[in-house]
Coordinates of C-alpha atoms in Angstrom, one line a residue:
X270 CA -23.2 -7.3 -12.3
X271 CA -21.4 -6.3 -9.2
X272 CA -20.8 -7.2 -5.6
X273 CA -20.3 -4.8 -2.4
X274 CA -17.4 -6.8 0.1
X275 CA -18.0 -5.1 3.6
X276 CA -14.9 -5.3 6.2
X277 CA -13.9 -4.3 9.7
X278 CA -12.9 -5.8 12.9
X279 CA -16.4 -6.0 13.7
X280 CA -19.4 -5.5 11.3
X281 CA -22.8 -5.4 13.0
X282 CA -25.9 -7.7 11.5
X283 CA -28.4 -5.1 11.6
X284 CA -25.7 -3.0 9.7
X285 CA -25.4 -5.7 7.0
X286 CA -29.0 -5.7 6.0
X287 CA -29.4 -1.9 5.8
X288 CA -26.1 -1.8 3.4
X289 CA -27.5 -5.0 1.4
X290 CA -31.2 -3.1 1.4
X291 CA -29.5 0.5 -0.2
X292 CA -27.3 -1.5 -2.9
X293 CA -29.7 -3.6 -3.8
X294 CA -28.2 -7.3 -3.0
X295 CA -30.4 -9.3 -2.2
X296 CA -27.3 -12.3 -0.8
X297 CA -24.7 -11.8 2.2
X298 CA -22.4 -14.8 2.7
X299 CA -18.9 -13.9 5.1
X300 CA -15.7 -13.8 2.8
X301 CA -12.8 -16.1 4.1
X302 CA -14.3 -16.9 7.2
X303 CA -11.2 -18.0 9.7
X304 CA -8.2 -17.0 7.2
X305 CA -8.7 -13.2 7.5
X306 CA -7.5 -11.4 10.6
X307 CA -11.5 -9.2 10.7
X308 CA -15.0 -9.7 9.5
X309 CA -15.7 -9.6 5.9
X310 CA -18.9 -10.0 3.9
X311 CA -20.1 -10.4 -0.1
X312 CA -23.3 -8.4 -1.0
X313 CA -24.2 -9.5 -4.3
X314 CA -25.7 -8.2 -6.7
X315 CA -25.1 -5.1 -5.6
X316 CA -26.3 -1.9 -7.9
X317 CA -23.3 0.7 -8.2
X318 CA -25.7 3.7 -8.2
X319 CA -25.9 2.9 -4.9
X320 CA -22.5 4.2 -4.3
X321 CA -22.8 7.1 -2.6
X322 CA -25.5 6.4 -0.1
X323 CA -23.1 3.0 0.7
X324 CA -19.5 5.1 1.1
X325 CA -21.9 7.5 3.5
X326 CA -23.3 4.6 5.7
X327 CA -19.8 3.1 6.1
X328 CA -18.2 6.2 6.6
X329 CA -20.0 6.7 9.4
X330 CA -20.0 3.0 10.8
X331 CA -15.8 2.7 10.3
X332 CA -16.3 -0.1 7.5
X333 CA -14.2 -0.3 5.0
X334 CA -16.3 -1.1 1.6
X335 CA -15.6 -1.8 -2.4
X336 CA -18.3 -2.2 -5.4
X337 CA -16.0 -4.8 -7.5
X338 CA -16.6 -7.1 -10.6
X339 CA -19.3 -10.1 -9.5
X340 CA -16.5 -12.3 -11.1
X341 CA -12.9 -11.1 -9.9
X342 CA -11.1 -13.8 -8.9
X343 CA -7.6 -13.9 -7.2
X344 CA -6.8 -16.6 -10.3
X345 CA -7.0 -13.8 -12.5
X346 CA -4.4 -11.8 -11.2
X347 CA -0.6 -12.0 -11.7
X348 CA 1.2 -9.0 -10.5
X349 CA 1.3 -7.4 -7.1
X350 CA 3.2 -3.2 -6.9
X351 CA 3.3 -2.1 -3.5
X352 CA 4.7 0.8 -1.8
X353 CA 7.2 0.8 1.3
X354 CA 6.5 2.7 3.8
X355 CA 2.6 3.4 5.4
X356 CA 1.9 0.5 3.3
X357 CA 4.0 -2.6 3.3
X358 CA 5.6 -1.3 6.7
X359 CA 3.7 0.6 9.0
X360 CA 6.7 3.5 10.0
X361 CA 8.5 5.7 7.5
X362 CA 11.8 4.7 7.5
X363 CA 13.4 7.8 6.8
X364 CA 11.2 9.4 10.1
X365 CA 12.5 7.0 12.1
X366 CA 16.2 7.4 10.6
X367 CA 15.7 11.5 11.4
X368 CA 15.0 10.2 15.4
X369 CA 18.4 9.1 15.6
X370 CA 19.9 11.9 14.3
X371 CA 17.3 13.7 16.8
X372 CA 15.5 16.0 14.1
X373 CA 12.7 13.6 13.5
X374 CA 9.8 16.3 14.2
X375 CA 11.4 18.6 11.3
X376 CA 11.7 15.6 8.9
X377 CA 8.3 14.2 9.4
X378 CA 6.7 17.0 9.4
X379 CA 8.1 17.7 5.4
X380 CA 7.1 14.1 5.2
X381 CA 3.9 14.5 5.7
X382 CA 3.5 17.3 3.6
X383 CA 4.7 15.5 0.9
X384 CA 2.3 12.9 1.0
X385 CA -0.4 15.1 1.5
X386 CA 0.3 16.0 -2.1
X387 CA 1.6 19.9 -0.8
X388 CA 5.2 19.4 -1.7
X389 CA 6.9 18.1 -4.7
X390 CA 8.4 14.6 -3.7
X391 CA 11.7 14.4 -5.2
X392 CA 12.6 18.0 -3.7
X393 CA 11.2 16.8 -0.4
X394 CA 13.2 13.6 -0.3
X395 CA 16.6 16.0 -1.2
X396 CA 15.9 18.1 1.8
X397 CA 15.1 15.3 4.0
X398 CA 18.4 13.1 3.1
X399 CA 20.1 16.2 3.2
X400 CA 19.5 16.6 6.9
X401 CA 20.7 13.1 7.8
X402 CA 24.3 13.9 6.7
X403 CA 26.8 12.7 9.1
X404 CA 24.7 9.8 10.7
X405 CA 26.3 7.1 11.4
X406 CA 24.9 4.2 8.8
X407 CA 24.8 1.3 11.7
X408 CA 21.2 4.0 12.3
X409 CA 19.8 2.0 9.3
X410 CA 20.3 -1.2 10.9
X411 CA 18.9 -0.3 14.2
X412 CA 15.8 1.0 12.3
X413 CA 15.1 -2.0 10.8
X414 CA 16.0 -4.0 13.6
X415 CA 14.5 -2.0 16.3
X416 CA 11.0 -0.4 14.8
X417 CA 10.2 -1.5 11.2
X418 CA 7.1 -3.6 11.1
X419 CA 5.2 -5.3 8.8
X420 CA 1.3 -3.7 8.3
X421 CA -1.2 -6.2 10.0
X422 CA -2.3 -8.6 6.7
X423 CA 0.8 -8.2 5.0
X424 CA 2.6 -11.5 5.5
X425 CA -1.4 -13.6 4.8
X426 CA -2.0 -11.3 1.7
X427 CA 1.7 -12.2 0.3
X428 CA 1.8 -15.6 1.3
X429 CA -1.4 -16.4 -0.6
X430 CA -0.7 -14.2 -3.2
X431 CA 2.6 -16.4 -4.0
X432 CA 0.8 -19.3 -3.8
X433 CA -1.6 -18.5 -6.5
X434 CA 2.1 -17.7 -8.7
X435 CA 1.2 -13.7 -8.2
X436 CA 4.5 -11.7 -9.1
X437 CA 5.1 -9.1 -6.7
X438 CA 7.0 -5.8 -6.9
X439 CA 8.0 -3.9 -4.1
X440 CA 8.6 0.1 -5.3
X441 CA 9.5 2.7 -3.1
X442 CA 10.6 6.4 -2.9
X443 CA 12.4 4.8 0.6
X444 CA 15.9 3.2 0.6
X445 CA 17.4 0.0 -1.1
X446 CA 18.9 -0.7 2.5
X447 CA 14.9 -1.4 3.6
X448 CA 13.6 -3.0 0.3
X449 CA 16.7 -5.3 -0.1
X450 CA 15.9 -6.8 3.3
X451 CA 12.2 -7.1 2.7
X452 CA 12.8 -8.7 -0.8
X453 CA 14.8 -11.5 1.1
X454 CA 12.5 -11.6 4.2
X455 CA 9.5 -12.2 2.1
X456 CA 10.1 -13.4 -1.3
X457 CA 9.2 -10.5 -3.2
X458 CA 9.8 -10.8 -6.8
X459 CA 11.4 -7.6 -7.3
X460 CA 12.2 -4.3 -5.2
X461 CA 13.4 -0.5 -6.5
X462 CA 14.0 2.0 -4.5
X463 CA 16.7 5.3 -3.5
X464 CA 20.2 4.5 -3.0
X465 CA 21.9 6.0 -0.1
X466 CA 25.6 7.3 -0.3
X467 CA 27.8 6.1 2.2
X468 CA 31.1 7.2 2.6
X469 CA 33.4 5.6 5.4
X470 CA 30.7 4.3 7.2
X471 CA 28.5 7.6 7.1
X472 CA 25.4 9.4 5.4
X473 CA 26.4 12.0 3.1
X474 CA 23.2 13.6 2.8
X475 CA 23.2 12.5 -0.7
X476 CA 21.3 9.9 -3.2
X477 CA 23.1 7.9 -5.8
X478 CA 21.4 8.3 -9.1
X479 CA 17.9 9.3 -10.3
X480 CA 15.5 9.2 -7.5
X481 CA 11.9 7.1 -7.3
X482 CA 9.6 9.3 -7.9
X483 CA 5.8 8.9 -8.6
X484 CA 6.0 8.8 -12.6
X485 CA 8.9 5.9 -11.9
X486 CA 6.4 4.0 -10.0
X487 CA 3.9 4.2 -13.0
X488 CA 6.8 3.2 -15.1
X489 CA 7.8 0.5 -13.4
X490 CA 4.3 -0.7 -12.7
X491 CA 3.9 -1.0 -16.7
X492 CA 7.4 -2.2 -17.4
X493 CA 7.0 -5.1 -15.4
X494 CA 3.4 -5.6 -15.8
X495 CA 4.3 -5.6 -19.7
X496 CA 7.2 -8.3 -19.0
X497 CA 4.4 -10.6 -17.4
X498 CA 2.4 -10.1 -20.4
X499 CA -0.5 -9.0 -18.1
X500 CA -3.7 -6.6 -18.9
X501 CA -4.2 -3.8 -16.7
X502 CA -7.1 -5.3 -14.7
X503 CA -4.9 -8.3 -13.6
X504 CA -2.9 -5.8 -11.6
X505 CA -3.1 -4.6 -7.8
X506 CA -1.3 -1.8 -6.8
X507 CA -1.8 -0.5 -3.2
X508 CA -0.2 2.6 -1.8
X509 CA -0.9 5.8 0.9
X510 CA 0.7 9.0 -0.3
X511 CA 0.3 11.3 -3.1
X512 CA 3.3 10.3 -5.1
X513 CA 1.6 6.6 -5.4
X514 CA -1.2 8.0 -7.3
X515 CA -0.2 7.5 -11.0
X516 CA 0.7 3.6 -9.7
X517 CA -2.3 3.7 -8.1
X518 CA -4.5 4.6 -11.9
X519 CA -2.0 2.4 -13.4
X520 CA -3.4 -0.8 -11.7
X521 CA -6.8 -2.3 -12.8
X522 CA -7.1 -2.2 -8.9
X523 CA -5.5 0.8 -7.5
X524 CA -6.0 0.7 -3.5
X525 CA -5.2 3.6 -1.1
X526 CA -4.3 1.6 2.4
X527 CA -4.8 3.8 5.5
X528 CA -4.3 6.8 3.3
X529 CA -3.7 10.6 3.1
X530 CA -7.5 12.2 2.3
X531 CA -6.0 13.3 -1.5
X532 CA -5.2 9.5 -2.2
X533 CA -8.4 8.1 -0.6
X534 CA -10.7 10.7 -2.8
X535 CA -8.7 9.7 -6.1
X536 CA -8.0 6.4 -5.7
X537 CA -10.6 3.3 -6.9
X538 CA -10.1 1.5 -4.3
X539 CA -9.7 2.6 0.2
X540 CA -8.6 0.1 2.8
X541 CA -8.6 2.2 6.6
X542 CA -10.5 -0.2 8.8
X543 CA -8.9 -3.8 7.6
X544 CA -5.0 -4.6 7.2
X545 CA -3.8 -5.3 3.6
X546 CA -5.3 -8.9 4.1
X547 CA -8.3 -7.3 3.4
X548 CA -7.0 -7.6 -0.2
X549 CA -7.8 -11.3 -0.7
X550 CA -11.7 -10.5 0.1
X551 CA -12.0 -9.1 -2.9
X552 CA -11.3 -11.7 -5.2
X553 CA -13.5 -14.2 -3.4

């Protein structure tokens, strides 16, 4: 048996009975109601053939929609993976560093390519450091002083998270100098990401040692999940570009948030109308 959890800023009544009369459900009751930042609603039981003609109807209507176990519960989970930038953050860091060098339109540009799934990542992310050689490294500090953010839901969906004891890990093809902040700022468990060279106060262009790429992700996904003793399914891994895929099928829930169309089209799970609070309906 399964259940169909509708979310969006605003969700329409009328639109709530047509979606409960094509999957079936015969029960709507709101999800969290108060504790998330947007409207979210539990159709139950809701019949997964129905899958298509739902995805359509919200599609069109800017909901964001899941078909998930009747009985997942947040209780059952014990190990949060998230990606960095587009995800946990709502910039990418290394755009924002390019600014300040002034060649942010050439960087971004092979940054989103890369998440589109049209370049190969760890090539990308060469080229890209490459081009920041010479910057001062106080740029790093003004970037995460001056425009990193966390993504709307980020702080409720990690704050209840840890207080249900869910590990988290924090893994990103981004820069220790962001993570290692983050980790501190909000209690992560554990953070990975690239290592920057710095010589005498400078970017050399360069990264120390082997760079996070999408198989590490997967790898460090099952290494921890592993150390924690956990099954698959008790795992939620949320991510945006094409090198978080393999995290992403690694997870029992693998969730593209505000995604690039390849990620949204393989991944179980989409978030684009709801912040990453919209996690916790889910499980309720």
């Amino acid at each position: 048996m399964h259940k169909l959890v509708i979310q969006a800023p605003e969700i329409a009544t009328q639109n709530l009975k047509r979606l409960a009369q094509l999957a079936g459900a015969t029960d709507i009751a709101a999800v969290r109601p108060g504790e998330l930042a947007h409207q979210a609603f539990k159709l139950t039981p809701a019949d997964p053939a129905s899958r298509g003609a739902v995805a359509a109807f919200c599609a069109e209507a800017g909901y964001d929609h899941a078909f998930l176990p009747h009985d997942a519960r947040l209780a059952d989970i014990g190990l949060i993976v998230m990606d960095m930038d587009s995800t946990l953050i709502t910039i990418e860091c290394i755009d924002e560093i390019a600014d300040l060098q002034g060649i942010k339109p050439q960087v971004a540009a092979i940054t989103e390519r890369s998440m589109r799934g049209e370049l190969d990542f760890r090539q990308s992310l060469t080229e890209r450091v490459a081009l920041l050689a010479g910057l001062d490294e106080s740029a790093l500090g003004r970037v995460y002083d001056e425009r990193l953010a966390l993504m709307p839901g980020a702080e409720t969906l990690l704050r209840t998270a840890q207080a249900a004891g869910i590990r988290t890990l924090l893994i990103s093809g981004g820069f220790t100098f962001f993570t290692d902040r983050l980790e501190k700022r909000l209690g992560l468990t554990r953070t990975i990401a690239n290592r920057l060279e710095i010589v005498d106060g400078k970017l050399t262009g360069r990264i120390l040692g082997d760079i996070v790429d999408a198989q590490r992700k997967a790898d460090e996904l099952a290494k921890m999940r592993e150390e924690l003793g956990l099954r698959p399914e008790q795992v939620i891994a949320l991510g945006d570009g094409a090198n978080d895929l393999p995290m992403l099928a690694a997870a029992g829930y693998g969730i593209a948030c505000h995604a690039k169309p390849l990620v949204k089209a393989q991944a179980p799970y989409a978030l684009d109308a709801s912040g990453l609070d919209a996690v916790l309906a889910y499980f309720d």
